[in-house]
Amino acid sequence: MLKALSSAVTGLNAQRTRVDAIAVDLANIAAAGYKRNRTRFAELVSQEIEKQGIPVAAEGRPARAGSGVRAESADKVLLAGETVKTERPFDLLIEGEGYFRVVLPGGEEVYTRNGCFTYDKEGNLYCSSGYRLEGVSLPEGWDKVIVSPDGRVSAEKDGSVIDAGQITLYRFSSMAALKPAGSFHFYLDEEAGEAIPGTPGSEGFGVIRQGYLETSNVDLTGEITGLIEAQTVYGFNARSVRIVDEMWGMANNLRK
């Protein structure tokens, strides 16, 4: 009975992890560039069942009893989301491969597909999380900002066009090197791969479209289906715990 209880508890914990991941996805379904979570499960140690004179399996194929399941990992699905037109000058979409690199206040560098940017009085661009985009510095008093498909940033001021920088995109020698750093960003595990910089539109990189955003890749139907599945499995495991508790009660009463 202890093994049955342990298996049920591991199932409860695993499905709780899945439900938590789905809840985060649903909360960020409208967030630009958000990548949905994917929970992977792994079976715990299984043991061969001794026959003890009982035909529990076909000859040569011993039956095994599992010890439960655990949530092995929760990684990100990196597929691109849909394209939405906003006409806002600092909304930038990467059409194709590549990531923006932004700098945290402490100097750490992270990567994102979230192209919803704003600017400060010093002319720096910041993503919606408040991290600075590299390579761009707008002049004071600009009238209009133009971002070309190849990442060149120009500012119109008093009838003149001023170079305001170049946006560089990054791809990776192995996508496994990208590790989640919050809801919208990834840090690079340098032991697993390297970041490869490039100009938008060059070989292996997408182009930049000004006035567009990439939506999240969360599929509402898929998430609701997953939530129902997780709740159903959770219910089965909770019922197993209740049955084990009842069996324990019966066993204790027999001793009396």
PDB file of C-alpha atoms in Angstrom:
ATOM      1  CA  MET A   1       0.000   0.000   0.000  1.00  0.00           C
ATOM      2  CA  LEU A   2       2.914   2.325   0.648  1.00  0.00           C
ATOM      3  CA  LYS A   3       4.058   1.886  -2.953  1.00  0.00           C
ATOM      4  CA  ALA A   4       0.558   2.621  -4.252  1.00  0.00           C
ATOM      5  CA  LEU A   5       0.382   5.754  -2.112  1.00  0.00           C
ATOM      6  CA  SER A   6       3.822   6.898  -3.250  1.00  0.00           C
ATOM      7  CA  SER A   7       2.920   6.381  -6.924  1.00  0.00           C
ATOM      8  CA  ALA A   8      -0.281   8.376  -6.530  1.00  0.00           C
ATOM      9  CA  VAL A   9       1.505  11.248  -4.776  1.00  0.00           C
ATOM     10  CA  THR A  10       4.135  11.480  -7.528  1.00  0.00           C
ATOM     11  CA  GLY A  11       1.301  11.644 -10.052  1.00  0.00           C
ATOM     12  CA  LEU A  12      -0.365  14.464  -8.126  1.00  0.00           C
ATOM     13  CA  ASN A  13       2.874  16.447  -8.018  1.00  0.00           C
ATOM     14  CA  ALA A  14       3.567  15.893 -11.726  1.00  0.00           C
ATOM     15  CA  GLN A  15       0.122  17.080 -12.803  1.00  0.00           C
ATOM     16  CA  ARG A  16       0.326  20.074 -10.473  1.00  0.00           C
ATOM     17  CA  THR A  17       3.534  21.087 -12.284  1.00  0.00           C
ATOM     18  CA  ARG A  18       1.751  20.742 -15.620  1.00  0.00           C
ATOM     19  CA  VAL A  19      -1.215  22.816 -14.451  1.00  0.00           C
ATOM     20  CA  ASP A  20       1.149  25.538 -13.173  1.00  0.00           C
ATOM     21  CA  ALA A  21       2.860  25.688 -16.587  1.00  0.00           C
ATOM     22  CA  ILE A  22      -0.490  25.921 -18.385  1.00  0.00           C
ATOM     23  CA  ALA A  23      -1.588  28.716 -16.032  1.00  0.00           C
ATOM     24  CA  VAL A  24       1.518  30.739 -16.926  1.00  0.00           C
ATOM     25  CA  ASP A  25       0.842  30.184 -20.642  1.00  0.00           C
ATOM     26  CA  LEU A  26      -2.758  31.349 -20.360  1.00  0.00           C
ATOM     27  CA  ALA A  27      -1.690  34.426 -18.380  1.00  0.00           C
ATOM     28  CA  ASN A  28       0.705  35.408 -21.194  1.00  0.00           C
ATOM     29  CA  ILE A  29      -1.437  34.474 -24.188  1.00  0.00           C
ATOM     30  CA  ALA A  30      -1.658  38.131 -25.281  1.00  0.00           C
ATOM     31  CA  ALA A  31       2.028  38.940 -24.638  1.00  0.00           C
ATOM     32  CA  ALA A  32       4.160  39.669 -27.706  1.00  0.00           C
ATOM     33  CA  GLY A  33       6.883  37.117 -28.385  1.00  0.00           C
ATOM     34  CA  TYR A  34       5.951  34.829 -25.500  1.00  0.00           C
ATOM     35  CA  LYS A  35       6.869  31.142 -25.953  1.00  0.00           C
ATOM     36  CA  ARG A  36       4.643  28.514 -24.386  1.00  0.00           C
ATOM     37  CA  ASN A  37       5.856  25.935 -21.885  1.00  0.00           C
ATOM     38  CA  ARG A  38       6.120  22.210 -22.483  1.00  0.00           C
ATOM     39  CA  THR A  39       6.213  19.838 -19.523  1.00  0.00           C
ATOM     40  CA  ARG A  40       8.042  16.550 -20.015  1.00  0.00           C
ATOM     41  CA  PHE A  41       7.396  13.556 -17.795  1.00  0.00           C
ATOM     42  CA  ALA A  42       9.628  10.634 -16.866  1.00  0.00           C
ATOM     43  CA  GLU A  43       8.780   7.302 -15.269  1.00  0.00           C
ATOM     44  CA  LEU A  44      10.365   6.601 -11.925  1.00  0.00           C
ATOM     45  CA  VAL A  45      12.186   3.347 -11.209  1.00  0.00           C
ATOM     46  CA  SER A  46      10.163   0.249 -12.090  1.00  0.00           C
ATOM     47  CA  GLN A  47      10.635  -3.191 -10.585  1.00  0.00           C
ATOM     48  CA  GLU A  48      10.037  -6.652 -11.962  1.00  0.00           C
ATOM     49  CA  ILE A  49       7.082  -8.431 -10.378  1.00  0.00           C
ATOM     50  CA  GLU A  50       7.956 -11.819  -8.934  1.00  0.00           C
ATOM     51  CA  LYS A  51       5.713 -14.552 -10.301  1.00  0.00           C
ATOM     52  CA  GLN A  52       5.358 -16.534  -7.076  1.00  0.00           C
ATOM     53  CA  GLY A  53       3.447 -19.196  -8.981  1.00  0.00           C
ATOM     54  CA  ILE A  54       1.002 -16.684 -10.462  1.00  0.00           C
ATOM     55  CA  PRO A  55       0.976 -16.148 -14.283  1.00  0.00           C
ATOM     56  CA  VAL A  56       1.502 -12.371 -14.322  1.00  0.00           C
ATOM     57  CA  ALA A  57       3.208 -12.131 -17.722  1.00  0.00           C
ATOM     58  CA  ALA A  58       4.008 -14.051 -20.864  1.00  0.00           C
ATOM     59  CA  GLU A  59       7.099 -16.224 -20.788  1.00  0.00           C
ATOM     60  CA  GLY A  60      10.241 -14.187 -21.426  1.00  0.00           C
ATOM     61  CA  ARG A  61       8.427 -10.891 -20.852  1.00  0.00           C
ATOM     62  CA  PRO A  62       8.402 -10.189 -17.127  1.00  0.00           C
ATOM     63  CA  ALA A  63       5.785  -7.781 -15.824  1.00  0.00           C
ATOM     64  CA  ARG A  64       7.042  -4.620 -14.189  1.00  0.00           C
ATOM     65  CA  ALA A  65       5.477  -2.359 -11.599  1.00  0.00           C
ATOM     66  CA  GLY A  66       6.243   1.344 -11.818  1.00  0.00           C
ATOM     67  CA  SER A  67       6.959   3.648  -8.909  1.00  0.00           C
ATOM     68  CA  GLY A  68       5.180   6.661 -10.333  1.00  0.00           C
ATOM     69  CA  VAL A  69       6.026   9.593 -12.571  1.00  0.00           C
ATOM     70  CA  ARG A  70       7.732  12.939 -12.206  1.00  0.00           C
ATOM     71  CA  ALA A  71       7.877  16.169 -14.187  1.00  0.00           C
ATOM     72  CA  GLU A  72      11.333  15.809 -15.710  1.00  0.00           C
ATOM     73  CA  SER A  73      11.613  19.259 -17.265  1.00  0.00           C
ATOM     74  CA  ALA A  74       9.620  22.293 -18.340  1.00  0.00           C
ATOM     75  CA  ASP A  75      11.147  23.769 -21.477  1.00  0.00           C
ATOM     76  CA  LYS A  76       9.962  26.304 -24.053  1.00  0.00           C
ATOM     77  CA  VAL A  77       8.402  25.675 -27.461  1.00  0.00           C
ATOM     78  CA  LEU A  78      10.333  28.054 -29.727  1.00  0.00           C
ATOM     79  CA  LEU A  79       7.973  28.072 -32.713  1.00  0.00           C
ATOM     80  CA  ALA A  80       7.101  31.537 -34.023  1.00  0.00           C
ATOM     81  CA  GLY A  81       3.750  33.094 -33.199  1.00  0.00           C
ATOM     82  CA  GLU A  82       1.367  34.867 -35.562  1.00  0.00           C
ATOM     83  CA  THR A  83       2.000  38.284 -37.121  1.00  0.00           C
ATOM     84  CA  VAL A  84      -0.104  41.274 -36.107  1.00  0.00           C
ATOM     85  CA  LYS A  85       0.042  44.782 -37.595  1.00  0.00           C
ATOM     86  CA  THR A  86       0.237  47.610 -35.049  1.00  0.00           C
ATOM     87  CA  GLU A  87       1.652  50.544 -37.100  1.00  0.00           C
ATOM     88  CA  ARG A  88       3.595  51.654 -34.011  1.00  0.00           C
ATOM     89  CA  PRO A  89       7.119  52.692 -35.064  1.00  0.00           C
ATOM     90  CA  PHE A  90       8.896  50.865 -32.235  1.00  0.00           C
ATOM     91  CA  ASP A  91       7.089  47.559 -32.703  1.00  0.00           C
ATOM     92  CA  LEU A  92       9.567  45.351 -34.552  1.00  0.00           C
ATOM     93  CA  LEU A  93       8.897  41.874 -35.908  1.00  0.00           C
ATOM     94  CA  ILE A  94      11.594  39.366 -36.823  1.00  0.00           C
ATOM     95  CA  GLU A  95      10.198  37.661 -39.915  1.00  0.00           C
ATOM     96  CA  GLY A  96      12.247  34.469 -39.976  1.00  0.00           C
ATOM     97  CA  GLU A  97      15.116  33.266 -37.829  1.00  0.00           C
ATOM     98  CA  GLY A  98      16.862  35.316 -35.175  1.00  0.00           C
ATOM     99  CA  TYR A  99      16.592  36.912 -31.751  1.00  0.00           C
ATOM    100  CA  PHE A 100      17.116  40.410 -30.405  1.00  0.00           C
ATOM    101  CA  ARG A 101      19.787  40.759 -27.734  1.00  0.00           C
ATOM    102  CA  VAL A 102      18.994  43.073 -24.836  1.00  0.00           C
ATOM    103  CA  VAL A 103      21.090  44.075 -21.842  1.00  0.00           C
ATOM    104  CA  LEU A 104      19.932  43.808 -18.237  1.00  0.00           C
ATOM    105  CA  PRO A 105      20.730  46.599 -15.735  1.00  0.00           C
ATOM    106  CA  GLY A 106      23.569  44.491 -14.325  1.00  0.00           C
ATOM    107  CA  GLY A 107      25.160  44.063 -17.757  1.00  0.00           C
ATOM    108  CA  GLU A 108      23.990  40.491 -18.421  1.00  0.00           C
ATOM    109  CA  GLU A 109      22.829  39.769 -21.964  1.00  0.00           C
ATOM    110  CA  VAL A 110      19.620  37.894 -22.769  1.00  0.00           C
ATOM    111  CA  TYR A 111      17.777  37.105 -25.998  1.00  0.00           C
ATOM    112  CA  THR A 112      14.152  37.636 -26.951  1.00  0.00           C
ATOM    113  CA  ARG A 113      11.633  37.606 -29.804  1.00  0.00           C
ATOM    114  CA  ASN A 114       9.573  40.275 -28.043  1.00  0.00           C
ATOM    115  CA  GLY A 115       9.876  43.262 -30.366  1.00  0.00           C
ATOM    116  CA  CYS A 116       7.681  45.690 -28.411  1.00  0.00           C
ATOM    117  CA  PHE A 117      10.136  48.554 -27.740  1.00  0.00           C
ATOM    118  CA  THR A 118       9.944  52.017 -26.217  1.00  0.00           C
ATOM    119  CA  TYR A 119      12.569  54.772 -25.926  1.00  0.00           C
ATOM    120  CA  ASP A 120      13.932  57.039 -23.206  1.00  0.00           C
ATOM    121  CA  LYS A 121      15.058  60.672 -23.265  1.00  0.00           C
ATOM    122  CA  GLU A 122      18.624  59.589 -24.019  1.00  0.00           C
ATOM    123  CA  GLY A 123      17.552  57.848 -27.223  1.00  0.00           C
ATOM    124  CA  ASN A 124      17.959  54.255 -26.069  1.00  0.00           C
ATOM    125  CA  LEU A 125      15.430  51.580 -26.989  1.00  0.00           C
ATOM    126  CA  TYR A 126      14.041  49.286 -24.297  1.00  0.00           C
ATOM    127  CA  CYS A 127      11.934  46.157 -24.550  1.00  0.00           C
ATOM    128  CA  SER A 128       8.713  45.842 -22.554  1.00  0.00           C
ATOM    129  CA  SER A 129      10.662  44.300 -19.656  1.00  0.00           C
ATOM    130  CA  GLY A 130      12.866  47.399 -19.406  1.00  0.00           C
ATOM    131  CA  TYR A 131      16.042  45.923 -20.931  1.00  0.00           C
ATOM    132  CA  ARG A 132      18.093  47.967 -23.399  1.00  0.00           C
ATOM    133  CA  LEU A 133      18.440  46.989 -27.052  1.00  0.00           C
ATOM    134  CA  GLU A 134      22.029  47.087 -28.274  1.00  0.00           C
ATOM    135  CA  GLY A 135      23.241  49.184 -31.187  1.00  0.00           C
ATOM    136  CA  VAL A 136      20.612  51.953 -31.355  1.00  0.00           C
ATOM    137  CA  SER A 137      20.861  55.578 -30.188  1.00  0.00           C
ATOM    138  CA  LEU A 138      18.240  58.079 -31.363  1.00  0.00           C
ATOM    139  CA  PRO A 139      19.195  61.754 -31.760  1.00  0.00           C
ATOM    140  CA  GLU A 140      17.532  64.364 -29.609  1.00  0.00           C
ATOM    141  CA  GLY A 141      14.480  66.014 -31.137  1.00  0.00           C
ATOM    142  CA  TRP A 142      13.829  63.436 -33.863  1.00  0.00           C
ATOM    143  CA  ASP A 143      10.613  63.673 -35.887  1.00  0.00           C
ATOM    144  CA  LYS A 144      10.337  60.171 -37.323  1.00  0.00           C
ATOM    145  CA  VAL A 145      12.153  56.856 -36.953  1.00  0.00           C
ATOM    146  CA  ILE A 146      12.592  54.391 -39.811  1.00  0.00           C
ATOM    147  CA  VAL A 147      13.780  50.813 -39.337  1.00  0.00           C
ATOM    148  CA  SER A 148      14.782  49.090 -42.584  1.00  0.00           C
ATOM    149  CA  PRO A 149      14.325  45.347 -43.189  1.00  0.00           C
ATOM    150  CA  ASP A 150      18.108  44.957 -42.836  1.00  0.00           C
ATOM    151  CA  GLY A 151      18.032  46.474 -39.337  1.00  0.00           C
ATOM    152  CA  ARG A 152      19.367  49.939 -40.174  1.00  0.00           C
ATOM    153  CA  VAL A 153      17.791  52.591 -37.951  1.00  0.00           C
ATOM    154  CA  SER A 154      17.408  56.135 -39.288  1.00  0.00           C
ATOM    155  CA  ALA A 155      15.888  59.217 -37.688  1.00  0.00           C
ATOM    156  CA  GLU A 156      14.441  62.191 -39.507  1.00  0.00           C
ATOM    157  CA  LYS A 157      15.176  65.534 -37.874  1.00  0.00           C
ATOM    158  CA  ASP A 158      14.511  68.978 -39.365  1.00  0.00           C
ATOM    159  CA  GLY A 159      14.306  67.492 -42.855  1.00  0.00           C
ATOM    160  CA  SER A 160      17.579  65.570 -42.547  1.00  0.00           C
ATOM    161  CA  VAL A 161      18.074  61.814 -42.181  1.00  0.00           C
ATOM    162  CA  ILE A 162      20.464  60.778 -39.413  1.00  0.00           C
ATOM    163  CA  ASP A 163      21.961  57.326 -38.909  1.00  0.00           C
ATOM    164  CA  ALA A 164      20.755  56.056 -35.519  1.00  0.00           C
ATOM    165  CA  GLY A 165      22.364  52.633 -35.436  1.00  0.00           C
ATOM    166  CA  GLN A 166      22.140  49.043 -36.599  1.00  0.00           C
ATOM    167  CA  ILE A 167      20.093  46.235 -35.070  1.00  0.00           C
ATOM    168  CA  THR A 168      21.953  42.934 -34.929  1.00  0.00           C
ATOM    169  CA  LEU A 169      20.159  39.612 -34.739  1.00  0.00           C
ATOM    170  CA  TYR A 170      21.465  36.409 -33.198  1.00  0.00           C
ATOM    171  CA  ARG A 171      21.007  32.734 -33.916  1.00  0.00           C
ATOM    172  CA  PHE A 172      22.570  29.795 -32.121  1.00  0.00           C
ATOM    173  CA  SER A 173      24.758  26.831 -32.942  1.00  0.00           C
ATOM    174  CA  SER A 174      22.352  24.738 -30.848  1.00  0.00           C
ATOM    175  CA  MET A 175      18.892  25.813 -29.746  1.00  0.00           C
ATOM    176  CA  ALA A 176      19.439  23.652 -26.658  1.00  0.00           C
ATOM    177  CA  ALA A 177      21.842  26.383 -25.506  1.00  0.00           C
ATOM    178  CA  LEU A 178      18.899  28.727 -24.887  1.00  0.00           C
ATOM    179  CA  LYS A 179      17.646  28.556 -21.317  1.00  0.00           C
ATOM    180  CA  PRO A 180      14.554  30.433 -20.075  1.00  0.00           C
ATOM    181  CA  ALA A 181      15.222  33.628 -18.142  1.00  0.00           C
ATOM    182  CA  GLY A 182      11.747  34.715 -17.132  1.00  0.00           C
ATOM    183  CA  SER A 183       8.679  34.703 -19.360  1.00  0.00           C
ATOM    184  CA  PHE A 184      10.069  36.445 -22.442  1.00  0.00           C
ATOM    185  CA  HIS A 185      13.833  36.068 -22.411  1.00  0.00           C
ATOM    186  CA  PHE A 186      16.543  33.446 -22.715  1.00  0.00           C
ATOM    187  CA  TYR A 187      20.112  33.337 -21.546  1.00  0.00           C
ATOM    188  CA  LEU A 188      22.865  31.492 -23.385  1.00  0.00           C
ATOM    189  CA  ASP A 189      24.416  28.390 -21.872  1.00  0.00           C
ATOM    190  CA  GLU A 190      27.877  28.853 -23.349  1.00  0.00           C
ATOM    191  CA  GLU A 191      28.820  25.259 -22.606  1.00  0.00           C
ATOM    192  CA  ALA A 192      25.977  24.035 -24.835  1.00  0.00           C
ATOM    193  CA  GLY A 193      26.420  26.401 -27.780  1.00  0.00           C
ATOM    194  CA  GLU A 194      27.345  29.857 -29.000  1.00  0.00           C
ATOM    195  CA  ALA A 195      25.504  32.939 -30.237  1.00  0.00           C
ATOM    196  CA  ILE A 196      26.093  33.822 -33.891  1.00  0.00           C
ATOM    197  CA  PRO A 197      25.522  37.507 -34.758  1.00  0.00           C
ATOM    198  CA  GLY A 198      24.304  38.623 -38.150  1.00  0.00           C
ATOM    199  CA  THR A 199      22.625  41.374 -40.131  1.00  0.00           C
ATOM    200  CA  PRO A 200      18.878  41.009 -40.655  1.00  0.00           C
ATOM    201  CA  GLY A 201      18.224  39.637 -44.127  1.00  0.00           C
ATOM    202  CA  SER A 202      21.626  38.000 -44.472  1.00  0.00           C
ATOM    203  CA  GLU A 203      21.999  34.241 -44.821  1.00  0.00           C
ATOM    204  CA  GLY A 204      20.366  32.401 -41.947  1.00  0.00           C
ATOM    205  CA  PHE A 205      18.602  35.470 -40.538  1.00  0.00           C
ATOM    206  CA  GLY A 206      15.128  36.889 -40.956  1.00  0.00           C
ATOM    207  CA  VAL A 207      14.259  40.475 -41.820  1.00  0.00           C
ATOM    208  CA  ILE A 208      12.793  43.149 -39.555  1.00  0.00           C
ATOM    209  CA  ARG A 209       9.347  44.569 -40.221  1.00  0.00           C
ATOM    210  CA  GLN A 210       8.560  47.873 -38.548  1.00  0.00           C
ATOM    211  CA  GLY A 211       5.046  48.352 -37.225  1.00  0.00           C
ATOM    212  CA  TYR A 212       4.398  44.649 -36.670  1.00  0.00           C
ATOM    213  CA  LEU A 213       4.643  42.281 -33.709  1.00  0.00           C
ATOM    214  CA  GLU A 214       4.934  38.549 -33.222  1.00  0.00           C
ATOM    215  CA  THR A 215       2.185  37.291 -30.950  1.00  0.00           C
ATOM    216  CA  SER A 216       2.636  34.521 -28.407  1.00  0.00           C
ATOM    217  CA  ASN A 217       2.622  30.967 -29.746  1.00  0.00           C
ATOM    218  CA  VAL A 218       0.121  29.829 -27.110  1.00  0.00           C
ATOM    219  CA  ASP A 219      -2.739  27.812 -28.616  1.00  0.00           C
ATOM    220  CA  LEU A 220      -5.803  28.412 -26.460  1.00  0.00           C
ATOM    221  CA  THR A 221      -7.555  25.220 -27.569  1.00  0.00           C
ATOM    222  CA  GLY A 222      -4.466  23.125 -26.906  1.00  0.00           C
ATOM    223  CA  GLU A 223      -3.941  24.680 -23.485  1.00  0.00           C
ATOM    224  CA  ILE A 224      -7.545  24.112 -22.398  1.00  0.00           C
ATOM    225  CA  THR A 225      -7.346  20.515 -23.637  1.00  0.00           C
ATOM    226  CA  GLY A 226      -4.119  20.004 -21.701  1.00  0.00           C
ATOM    227  CA  LEU A 227      -5.705  21.520 -18.604  1.00  0.00           C
ATOM    228  CA  ILE A 228      -8.647  19.116 -18.805  1.00  0.00           C
ATOM    229  CA  GLU A 229      -6.272  16.176 -19.257  1.00  0.00           C
ATOM    230  CA  ALA A 230      -4.156  17.251 -16.282  1.00  0.00           C
ATOM    231  CA  GLN A 231      -7.204  17.729 -14.068  1.00  0.00           C
ATOM    232  CA  THR A 232      -8.558  14.304 -15.077  1.00  0.00           C
ATOM    233  CA  VAL A 233      -5.280  12.541 -14.293  1.00  0.00           C
ATOM    234  CA  TYR A 234      -5.018  14.518 -11.053  1.00  0.00           C
ATOM    235  CA  GLY A 235      -8.474  13.262 -10.115  1.00  0.00           C
ATOM    236  CA  PHE A 236      -7.477   9.648 -10.798  1.00  0.00           C
ATOM    237  CA  ASN A 237      -4.439   9.980  -8.554  1.00  0.00           C
ATOM    238  CA  ALA A 238      -6.441  11.685  -5.814  1.00  0.00           C
ATOM    239  CA  ARG A 239      -8.906   8.810  -5.963  1.00  0.00           C
ATOM    240  CA  SER A 240      -6.016   6.347  -5.608  1.00  0.00           C
ATOM    241  CA  VAL A 241      -4.896   8.127  -2.439  1.00  0.00           C
ATOM    242  CA  ARG A 242      -8.431   7.916  -1.071  1.00  0.00           C
ATOM    243  CA  ILE A 243      -8.681   4.184  -1.867  1.00  0.00           C
ATOM    244  CA  VAL A 244      -5.333   3.474  -0.172  1.00  0.00           C
ATOM    245  CA  ASP A 245      -6.538   5.395   2.873  1.00  0.00           C
ATOM    246  CA  GLU A 246      -9.716   3.296   2.974  1.00  0.00           C
ATOM    247  CA  MET A 247      -7.694   0.073   2.656  1.00  0.00           C
ATOM    248  CA  TRP A 248      -5.495   1.174   5.542  1.00  0.00           C
ATOM    249  CA  GLY A 249      -8.579   1.807   7.615  1.00  0.00           C
ATOM    250  CA  MET A 250      -9.919  -1.654   6.813  1.00  0.00           C
ATOM    251  CA  ALA A 251      -6.578  -3.261   7.699  1.00  0.00           C
ATOM    252  CA  ASN A 252      -6.471  -1.429  11.022  1.00  0.00           C
ATOM    253  CA  ASN A 253      -9.998  -2.545  11.842  1.00  0.00           C
ATOM    254  CA  LEU A 254      -9.078  -6.172  11.110  1.00  0.00           C
ATOM    255  CA  ARG A 255      -6.337  -5.995  13.730  1.00  0.00           C
ATOM    256  CA  LYS A 256      -8.905  -4.987  16.288  1.00  0.00           C
TER     257      LYS A 256
END
